Every structure is written in C-alpha cells, then in structure tokens.
Short mmCIF file of N, CA, C and O in Angstrom, two decimals:
data_model
loop_
_atom_site.label_atom_id
_atom_site.label_comp_id
_atom_site.label_asym_id
_atom_site.label_seq_id
_atom_site.Cartn_x
_atom_site.Cartn_y
_atom_site.Cartn_z
N LEU A 1 29.18 52.58 3.77
CA LEU A 1 30.28 51.51 3.44
C LEU A 1 30.53 51.24 5.32
O LEU A 1 30.50 52.24 5.82
N PRO A 2 31.24 49.64 5.51
CA PRO A 2 31.15 49.87 7.21
C PRO A 2 32.91 50.04 7.41
O PRO A 2 33.42 50.10 6.47
N LEU A 3 32.85 50.67 8.89
CA LEU A 3 34.23 51.22 9.06
C LEU A 3 35.55 50.09 9.05
O LEU A 3 34.64 49.13 9.35
N SER A 4 36.30 50.29 8.89
CA SER A 4 37.42 49.48 8.88
C SER A 4 37.48 49.09 10.51
O SER A 4 37.05 50.07 11.46
N PHE A 5 38.71 48.30 10.92
CA PHE A 5 38.97 48.36 12.07
C PHE A 5 39.58 49.38 13.03
O PHE A 5 39.52 50.09 14.10
N PRO A 6 40.63 50.28 12.22
CA PRO A 6 41.60 51.06 12.32
C PRO A 6 40.82 52.21 12.58
O PRO A 6 40.84 53.51 13.48
N GLN A 7 39.49 52.56 11.31
CA GLN A 7 38.68 54.06 11.61
C GLN A 7 37.81 53.47 12.74
O GLN A 7 37.51 54.80 13.55
N LYS A 8 37.19 52.36 13.10
CA LYS A 8 36.53 52.24 14.49
C LYS A 8 37.23 52.60 15.97
O LYS A 8 36.76 53.03 16.53
N LEU A 9 38.06 52.02 15.92
CA LEU A 9 39.20 52.04 16.68
C LEU A 9 39.51 53.76 16.89
O LEU A 9 39.69 54.68 18.02
N TRP A 10 40.16 54.54 16.12
CA TRP A 10 39.86 56.07 16.10
C TRP A 10 38.91 56.44 16.62
O TRP A 10 38.66 57.63 17.18
N LYS A 11 37.47 56.44 15.63
CA LYS A 11 36.31 56.87 16.60
C LYS A 11 36.02 56.51 18.15
O LYS A 11 35.77 57.72 18.53
N MET A 12 36.52 55.70 18.32
CA MET A 12 36.62 55.52 19.76
C MET A 12 37.40 56.02 20.40
O MET A 12 37.10 56.80 21.51
N LEU A 13 38.45 56.69 20.30
CA LEU A 13 39.36 57.46 20.69
C LEU A 13 39.37 58.43 20.78
O LEU A 13 39.45 59.50 22.00
N GLU A 14 38.36 59.07 19.84
CA GLU A 14 38.32 60.59 19.84
C GLU A 14 36.91 60.52 20.33
O GLU A 14 36.51 62.26 20.50
N SER A 15 35.98 59.65 20.82
CA SER A 15 34.57 59.51 21.17
C SER A 15 35.12 60.24 23.41
O SER A 15 35.66 59.60 23.83
N ASP A 16 34.16 60.93 23.69
CA ASP A 16 34.19 61.31 25.10
C ASP A 16 33.31 59.82 25.94
O ASP A 16 33.18 60.12 27.11
N GLN A 17 32.97 58.81 25.01
CA GLN A 17 32.02 57.97 25.39
C GLN A 17 32.52 56.63 26.48
O GLN A 17 32.06 55.96 26.76
N PHE A 18 33.88 56.38 25.86
CA PHE A 18 34.65 55.37 26.43
C PHE A 18 36.01 55.65 27.28
O PHE A 18 36.70 56.81 27.08
N GLN A 19 35.91 54.95 28.82
CA GLN A 19 36.87 55.23 29.73
C GLN A 19 37.49 54.58 29.70
O GLN A 19 38.74 54.80 30.44
N SER A 20 37.50 53.23 28.88
CA SER A 20 38.56 52.27 28.90
C SER A 20 40.03 52.33 27.40
O SER A 20 40.08 51.10 27.56
N ILE A 21 39.66 53.21 26.94
CA ILE A 21 40.77 53.48 25.64
C ILE A 21 40.88 54.66 25.35
O ILE A 21 39.93 55.33 25.64
N TRP A 22 41.80 55.14 25.54
CA TRP A 22 42.78 56.52 25.66
C TRP A 22 43.60 56.56 24.57
O TRP A 22 44.48 55.66 24.32
N TRP A 23 44.26 57.87 23.98
CA TRP A 23 45.86 58.14 23.42
C TRP A 23 46.12 58.30 24.50
O TRP A 23 46.23 58.77 25.54
N SER A 24 47.80 57.60 24.27
CA SER A 24 48.49 57.56 25.18
C SER A 24 49.93 58.43 24.43
O SER A 24 50.24 58.34 23.14
N GLU A 25 51.04 58.65 25.24
CA GLU A 25 52.20 59.12 24.93
C GLU A 25 51.95 60.12 23.52
O GLU A 25 52.41 60.37 23.06
N GLY A 26 51.50 61.10 24.10
CA GLY A 26 50.83 62.32 23.27
C GLY A 26 50.02 61.94 21.91
O GLY A 26 50.38 62.77 20.98
N GLY A 27 49.39 60.91 21.85
CA GLY A 27 48.52 60.39 20.97
C GLY A 27 49.00 59.39 19.74
O GLY A 27 49.13 59.41 19.06
N LYS A 28 50.37 59.04 20.72
CA LYS A 28 51.36 58.10 19.51
C LYS A 28 50.62 56.77 20.19
O LYS A 28 50.58 55.58 19.25
N CYS A 29 50.18 56.40 20.98
CA CYS A 29 49.61 55.32 21.29
C CYS A 29 48.30 55.04 21.76
O CYS A 29 47.74 55.62 21.86
N VAL A 30 48.02 53.66 21.54
CA VAL A 30 46.41 52.97 21.78
C VAL A 30 46.67 52.90 23.29
O VAL A 30 47.89 51.39 23.43
N ALA A 31 46.23 53.33 24.43
CA ALA A 31 46.20 52.83 25.99
C ALA A 31 44.48 51.64 25.85
O ALA A 31 43.92 52.23 25.69
N ILE A 32 44.66 51.07 26.23
CA ILE A 32 43.62 50.22 26.45
C ILE A 32 43.87 49.50 28.01
O ILE A 32 44.56 48.34 28.46
N ASN A 33 42.55 49.37 28.61
CA ASN A 33 42.54 48.91 30.28
C ASN A 33 41.54 47.73 29.62
O ASN A 33 40.37 47.76 29.40
N LYS A 34 42.18 46.69 30.20
CA LYS A 34 41.80 45.62 29.62
C LYS A 34 40.37 45.01 30.25
O LYS A 34 39.60 44.81 29.51
N ASP A 35 40.54 45.03 31.46
CA ASP A 35 39.06 44.74 32.27
C ASP A 35 38.02 45.44 31.84
O ASP A 35 36.62 44.93 31.98
N LEU A 36 38.30 47.15 31.78
CA LEU A 36 36.99 47.64 31.53
C LEU A 36 36.58 47.65 30.38
O LEU A 36 35.67 48.05 29.94
N PHE A 37 37.46 47.44 29.20
CA PHE A 37 37.35 47.46 28.16
C PHE A 37 36.34 46.15 27.71
O PHE A 37 35.65 46.39 27.01
N LYS A 38 36.59 44.94 28.79
CA LYS A 38 35.89 43.78 28.53
C LYS A 38 34.67 44.31 28.66
O LYS A 38 33.42 43.70 28.00
N VAL A 39 34.06 44.87 29.61
CA VAL A 39 32.70 45.12 30.15
C VAL A 39 32.19 46.24 29.43
O VAL A 39 30.54 46.19 28.66
N GLU A 40 32.89 47.45 28.92
CA GLU A 40 32.14 48.89 28.46
C GLU A 40 31.92 48.39 26.90
O GLU A 40 31.56 49.30 26.74
N VAL A 41 33.24 47.81 26.07
CA VAL A 41 33.14 47.76 24.66
C VAL A 41 32.42 46.32 24.42
O VAL A 41 31.76 46.40 23.56
N LEU A 42 33.27 45.53 24.85
CA LEU A 42 32.89 43.93 24.47
C LEU A 42 31.63 43.53 24.72
O LEU A 42 30.99 42.34 24.86
N GLY A 43 31.08 44.03 26.10
CA GLY A 43 30.08 42.98 26.77
C GLY A 43 28.67 43.93 26.07
O GLY A 43 27.59 43.70 26.82
N ARG A 44 28.80 44.64 25.34
CA ARG A 44 27.64 45.48 24.85
C ARG A 44 26.49 44.32 24.02
O ARG A 44 27.34 43.23 23.94
N GLY A 45 25.32 44.83 23.99
CA GLY A 45 24.31 44.08 23.28
C GLY A 45 24.37 43.91 22.22
O GLY A 45 25.03 45.04 21.19
N PHE A 46 23.79 42.84 21.51
CA PHE A 46 24.12 42.88 19.91
C PHE A 46 24.25 43.70 18.85
O PHE A 46 24.68 44.45 18.36
N CYS A 47 23.11 44.73 19.25
CA CYS A 47 22.73 45.89 18.60
C CYS A 47 23.80 47.26 18.76
O CYS A 47 23.58 48.21 17.49
N GLN A 48 24.58 47.30 19.96
CA GLN A 48 25.25 48.05 19.84
C GLN A 48 26.31 47.68 19.97
O GLN A 48 27.75 48.76 20.25
N ARG A 49 27.16 46.63 19.78
CA ARG A 49 28.18 46.12 19.38
C ARG A 49 29.20 46.98 18.47
O ARG A 49 28.68 47.25 17.19
N ILE A 50 30.29 47.06 18.91
CA ILE A 50 31.17 47.84 18.32
C ILE A 50 31.73 46.94 17.07
O ILE A 50 32.52 47.11 15.93
N PHE A 51 32.70 46.16 17.51
CA PHE A 51 33.53 44.47 16.60
C PHE A 51 32.52 43.23 16.77
O PHE A 51 31.57 43.24 17.83
N ASN A 52 32.53 42.79 15.91
CA ASN A 52 32.32 41.89 16.02
C ASN A 52 32.86 40.17 16.70
O ASN A 52 32.90 39.65 16.59
N THR A 53 33.22 40.50 17.78
CA THR A 53 33.50 39.88 18.96
C THR A 53 33.18 40.08 20.46
O THR A 53 32.82 41.80 20.72
N ARG A 54 33.23 39.47 21.16
CA ARG A 54 33.26 39.46 22.65
C ARG A 54 34.30 39.37 23.52
O ARG A 54 34.18 39.14 24.16
N HIS A 55 35.90 39.17 22.58
CA HIS A 55 37.14 38.74 23.48
C HIS A 55 37.65 39.35 23.25
O HIS A 55 38.01 40.16 22.02
N ILE A 56 38.79 39.89 23.75
CA ILE A 56 39.72 40.74 24.04
C ILE A 56 40.91 40.14 22.96
O ILE A 56 41.38 41.11 22.32
N LYS A 57 41.02 38.72 22.76
CA LYS A 57 41.90 38.38 22.42
C LYS A 57 41.52 38.66 20.92
O LYS A 57 42.78 38.88 19.79
N SER A 58 40.52 38.71 20.17
CA SER A 58 40.27 39.01 18.93
C SER A 58 40.47 40.05 18.92
O SER A 58 40.84 40.62 17.40
N VAL A 59 40.29 41.05 19.36
CA VAL A 59 40.84 42.72 19.51
C VAL A 59 42.40 43.07 19.17
O VAL A 59 42.53 43.48 18.50
N ILE A 60 42.72 42.20 20.20
CA ILE A 60 44.48 42.47 20.32
C ILE A 60 44.50 41.75 18.63
O ILE A 60 45.85 42.26 18.12
N ARG A 61 44.11 40.49 18.34
CA ARG A 61 44.46 39.86 16.88
C ARG A 61 44.51 40.96 15.83
O ARG A 61 45.11 41.15 15.25
N GLN A 62 43.27 41.54 16.11
CA GLN A 62 42.79 42.55 14.77
C GLN A 62 44.03 43.59 14.97
O GLN A 62 44.75 44.19 13.86
N LEU A 63 44.63 44.26 16.23
CA LEU A 63 45.30 45.19 16.39
C LEU A 63 46.82 44.61 15.65
O LEU A 63 47.31 45.40 14.95
N ASN A 64 47.25 43.31 16.03
CA ASN A 64 48.32 42.80 15.54
C ASN A 64 48.10 42.82 13.66
O ASN A 64 49.33 42.85 13.04
N LEU A 65 46.72 42.50 13.22
CA LEU A 65 46.74 41.94 11.88
C LEU A 65 47.16 43.92 11.46
O LEU A 65 47.47 43.57 9.65
N TYR A 66 46.29 44.93 11.73
CA TYR A 66 46.84 46.09 11.25
C TYR A 66 48.14 46.65 11.17
O TYR A 66 48.34 48.23 11.53
N GLY A 67 48.91 45.90 12.17
CA GLY A 67 50.29 46.26 12.22
C GLY A 67 50.87 47.07 13.44
O GLY A 67 51.51 47.67 13.63
N PHE A 68 49.84 46.92 14.30
CA PHE A 68 49.89 47.49 15.55
C PHE A 68 51.03 46.80 16.17
O PHE A 68 51.18 45.48 16.17
N THR A 69 52.03 47.26 17.39
CA THR A 69 52.78 46.40 17.94
C THR A 69 52.44 46.91 19.67
O THR A 69 52.18 47.96 20.04
N LYS A 70 52.62 46.03 20.32
CA LYS A 70 52.58 46.13 21.92
C LYS A 70 53.90 46.81 22.47
O LYS A 70 55.19 46.39 22.23
N MET A 71 53.43 47.81 23.01
CA MET A 71 54.48 48.55 24.16
C MET A 71 54.71 47.67 25.42
O MET A 71 53.74 47.86 25.88
N GLN A 72 55.98 47.66 25.95
CA GLN A 72 56.11 47.76 27.12
C GLN A 72 56.37 48.57 28.31
O GLN A 72 57.30 49.83 27.42
N ARG A 73 55.93 48.75 29.24
CA ARG A 73 56.12 49.71 29.90
C ARG A 73 57.09 49.52 31.27
O ARG A 73 56.67 48.41 32.19
N ASP A 74 58.25 49.98 31.50
CA ASP A 74 59.40 49.58 32.36
C ASP A 74 59.10 50.57 33.67
O ASP A 74 59.03 51.56 32.96
N PHE A 75 59.40 49.82 34.90
CA PHE A 75 59.58 51.00 35.59
C PHE A 75 60.72 50.57 36.40
O PHE A 75 61.29 49.48 36.79
N GLN A 76 60.80 52.23 37.18
CA GLN A 76 62.00 51.83 38.13
C GLN A 76 61.35 51.70 39.60
O GLN A 76 60.85 52.08 39.84
N ARG A 77 62.28 51.06 40.06
CA ARG A 77 61.73 50.19 41.50
C ARG A 77 62.47 51.28 42.26
O ARG A 77 64.25 51.29 42.18
N SER A 78 62.25 51.43 43.84
CA SER A 78 63.22 52.41 44.45
C SER A 78 63.47 51.38 45.47
O SER A 78 63.26 49.96 45.83
N ALA A 79 64.83 51.12 46.06
CA ALA A 79 65.22 50.49 47.42
C ALA A 79 64.74 50.21 48.44
O ALA A 79 64.72 49.43 48.84
N SER A 80 63.73 51.17 48.80
CA SER A 80 63.15 51.37 50.19
C SER A 80 61.74 50.23 50.37
O SER A 80 61.16 50.78 49.00
N LEU A 81 61.69 49.45 50.90
CA LEU A 81 60.46 48.63 50.87
C LEU A 81 59.37 48.92 50.94
O LEU A 81 58.27 48.78 49.70
N PRO A 82 58.72 50.17 51.82
CA PRO A 82 57.55 50.23 51.52
C PRO A 82 57.60 51.13 50.37
O PRO A 82 56.04 50.96 49.64
N GLU A 83 58.59 51.97 49.29
CA GLU A 83 57.95 52.82 48.29
C GLU A 83 57.92 51.40 47.16
O GLU A 83 56.88 51.77 46.59
N PHE A 84 58.76 50.40 47.39
CA PHE A 84 58.48 49.46 46.76
C PHE A 84 57.54 48.69 46.37
O PHE A 84 56.93 48.61 45.54
N LEU A 85 56.64 48.32 47.91
CA LEU A 85 55.40 47.86 47.60
C LEU A 85 54.59 48.49 47.50
O LEU A 85 53.38 48.62 46.77
N SER A 86 54.93 50.29 47.48
CA SER A 86 53.51 50.98 47.04
C SER A 86 53.55 51.12 45.67
O SER A 86 52.67 51.10 44.75
N GLU A 87 54.71 51.07 44.83
CA GLU A 87 55.17 51.08 43.23
C GLU A 87 54.64 49.72 42.99
O GLU A 87 53.84 49.27 41.62
N GLU A 88 55.11 48.71 43.55
CA GLU A 88 54.29 47.32 42.88
C GLU A 88 52.70 47.07 43.02
O GLU A 88 52.03 46.59 42.24
N THR A 89 52.14 47.54 44.05
CA THR A 89 50.77 48.15 43.77
C THR A 89 50.25 49.01 42.89
O THR A 89 49.44 48.28 41.98
N ALA A 90 50.82 49.72 42.33
CA ALA A 90 50.66 50.55 41.51
C ALA A 90 51.34 50.00 40.43
O ALA A 90 50.07 50.01 38.90
N ALA A 91 51.85 48.86 39.73
CA ALA A 91 52.45 48.57 38.69
C ALA A 91 51.43 47.38 38.61
O ALA A 91 50.86 47.12 37.15
N SER A 92 50.96 46.51 39.48
CA SER A 92 49.97 45.54 39.29
C SER A 92 48.56 46.01 38.49
O SER A 92 47.50 45.60 38.01
N ALA A 93 48.17 47.22 38.79
CA ALA A 93 46.76 48.01 38.62
C ALA A 93 47.63 48.60 37.15
O ALA A 93 46.30 48.41 35.93
N HIS A 94 48.95 48.40 36.78
CA HIS A 94 48.96 49.75 35.07
C HIS A 94 48.99 48.27 34.65
O HIS A 94 49.06 48.43 33.30
N SER A 95 49.58 46.62 35.05
CA SER A 95 49.34 45.60 34.28
C SER A 95 48.23 45.22 33.58
O SER A 95 48.26 44.73 32.13
N GLN A 96 47.37 45.88 34.02
CA GLN A 96 46.05 46.06 33.20
C GLN A 96 45.39 46.58 31.88
O GLN A 96 44.92 46.57 31.18
N ILE A 97 46.70 47.48 31.85
CA ILE A 97 46.56 48.44 30.56
C ILE A 97 47.70 48.19 30.15
O ILE A 97 48.70 47.70 29.47
N LEU A 98 47.27 48.04 28.53
CA LEU A 98 47.84 47.70 27.17
C LEU A 98 48.20 48.58 26.40
O LEU A 98 47.13 49.78 25.91
N TYR A 99 49.21 48.57 25.94
CA TYR A 99 49.83 50.04 24.93
C TYR A 99 50.05 49.47 23.48
O TYR A 99 50.79 48.32 23.79
N TYR A 100 49.55 49.77 22.79
CA TYR A 100 49.63 49.43 21.10
C TYR A 100 50.29 50.64 20.51
O TYR A 100 49.68 51.92 20.58
N TYR A 101 51.05 50.49 19.45
CA TYR A 101 51.72 51.39 18.74
C TYR A 101 51.82 51.19 17.23
O TYR A 101 52.06 49.75 17.28
N ASN A 102 51.61 52.06 16.27
CA ASN A 102 51.51 51.48 15.19
C ASN A 102 51.86 53.58 14.33
O ASN A 102 51.40 54.36 14.66
N PRO A 103 52.99 53.36 13.94
CA PRO A 103 53.30 54.53 13.39
C PRO A 103 52.29 55.23 12.23
O PRO A 103 52.84 56.29 11.54
N SER A 104 51.78 54.60 11.68
CA SER A 104 50.80 55.54 11.08
C SER A 104 49.17 55.47 11.70
O SER A 104 48.48 55.60 10.83
N PHE A 105 49.21 55.36 12.76
CA PHE A 105 47.83 55.81 13.65
C PHE A 105 48.63 56.73 14.14
O PHE A 105 48.75 56.39 16.07
N ASN A 106 48.71 57.73 14.31
CA ASN A 106 48.65 58.69 15.20
C ASN A 106 47.79 59.99 15.38
O ASN A 106 47.19 60.54 14.04
N ARG A 107 47.65 60.70 16.38
CA ARG A 107 46.30 61.54 16.56
C ARG A 107 46.74 62.61 15.89
O ARG A 107 45.85 63.25 15.20
N ALA A 108 48.34 63.23 16.01
CA ALA A 108 48.41 64.61 15.01
C ALA A 108 48.62 64.41 13.65
O ALA A 108 48.33 65.12 13.15
N HIS A 109 48.48 63.44 13.30
CA HIS A 109 48.47 63.18 12.00
C HIS A 109 47.29 62.17 11.17
O HIS A 109 47.76 60.83 10.98
N PRO A 110 45.82 62.36 11.57
CA PRO A 110 44.62 61.98 10.85
C PRO A 110 45.05 61.00 9.66
O PRO A 110 44.54 59.87 9.41
N TRP A 111 45.82 61.85 8.48
CA TRP A 111 45.99 61.57 7.31
C TRP A 111 46.13 60.46 7.01
O TRP A 111 46.25 59.45 6.23
N LEU A 112 47.26 59.79 7.90
CA LEU A 112 48.08 58.63 7.98
C LEU A 112 47.20 57.10 7.99
O LEU A 112 47.24 56.46 7.64
N LEU A 113 45.81 57.87 8.57
CA LEU A 113 44.99 56.53 9.19
C LEU A 113 44.54 55.26 8.15
O LEU A 113 44.34 54.60 7.99
N GLY A 114 44.62 56.08 6.81
CA GLY A 114 44.17 55.40 5.51
C GLY A 114 45.98 54.48 4.76
O GLY A 114 45.23 53.63 4.40
N MET A 115 46.58 55.05 5.41
CA MET A 115 47.87 53.40 5.51
C MET A 115 47.95 52.39 6.57
O MET A 115 48.72 51.61 6.10
N CYS A 116 46.96 52.49 7.41
CA CYS A 116 46.52 51.16 8.24
C CYS A 116 45.94 50.18 7.53
O CYS A 116 44.47 50.37 7.58
N LYS A 117 46.66 49.64 6.73
CA LYS A 117 46.22 48.39 5.85
C LYS A 117 46.74 46.59 6.42
O LYS A 117 47.22 46.30 7.50
N ARG A 118 44.92 46.00 6.21
CA ARG A 118 45.38 44.61 6.87
C ARG A 118 46.84 44.09 6.61
O ARG A 118 46.85 44.38 5.00
N ARG A 119 47.70 43.30 7.08
CA ARG A 119 48.45 42.63 6.57
C ARG A 119 47.82 41.00 5.81
O ARG A 119 46.91 40.80 6.02
#
C-alpha cells in the first residue's frame, strides 16, 4: 500500500537524508525551510519524487487537510540599532522557515500517527 501524506512526512523527518525538514519544539512541530525544500524535495526527478507535486503550496494544502496548523514565531526586538539590525537579518532568514503543528503528529508518540486523518 502507498504511504499516506503523514506517513511520508514522518519518514522524511526521521531520515537523515533531508536538511530542509526537521522536528522542532522537541518533536512537537515540523519545521520546513521553504527554499531548500523546493530544491531538495520538490525538485527531484520523477522516479525519486516523494510527493505528487512540484509546488510548495500543494504540500502546505496537504498539511492543512491533515489538520496541521501554522505556528508563528515571534521575536523580541532590541532597542539598540546595531542589535536590531542583526536581529532583523536573522529574522529575515528565519522567515523562510515554516512551522506546523498537529497534536496527533508528535515524535515522542508515534502511535498517534494513525489519528492523522484527512479532513
């Protein structure tokens, strides 16, 4: 049987083959580096393709269909201009990273994966 979207996602997260996707928040969130994911995962040839798409929006749509919600990352800003500018650079690089959460998708509780159903 072919793997479901959450099962494919889990296998990718547990593999050391991908640098564009990883567990975040102690295994409670999925972190995706958008630009790297587009090249590393969605840019693969037909025979090596993991998902049946080449578009990040389709992957995000699947995440939403399976009950994942996008998490926001808030940064505390410094008052001094040099610190603020360096934080701004870091935040800009950080904006390429998407965080998604699903209570049934938790690294510490793999048995919950079966509860990740398509809406």
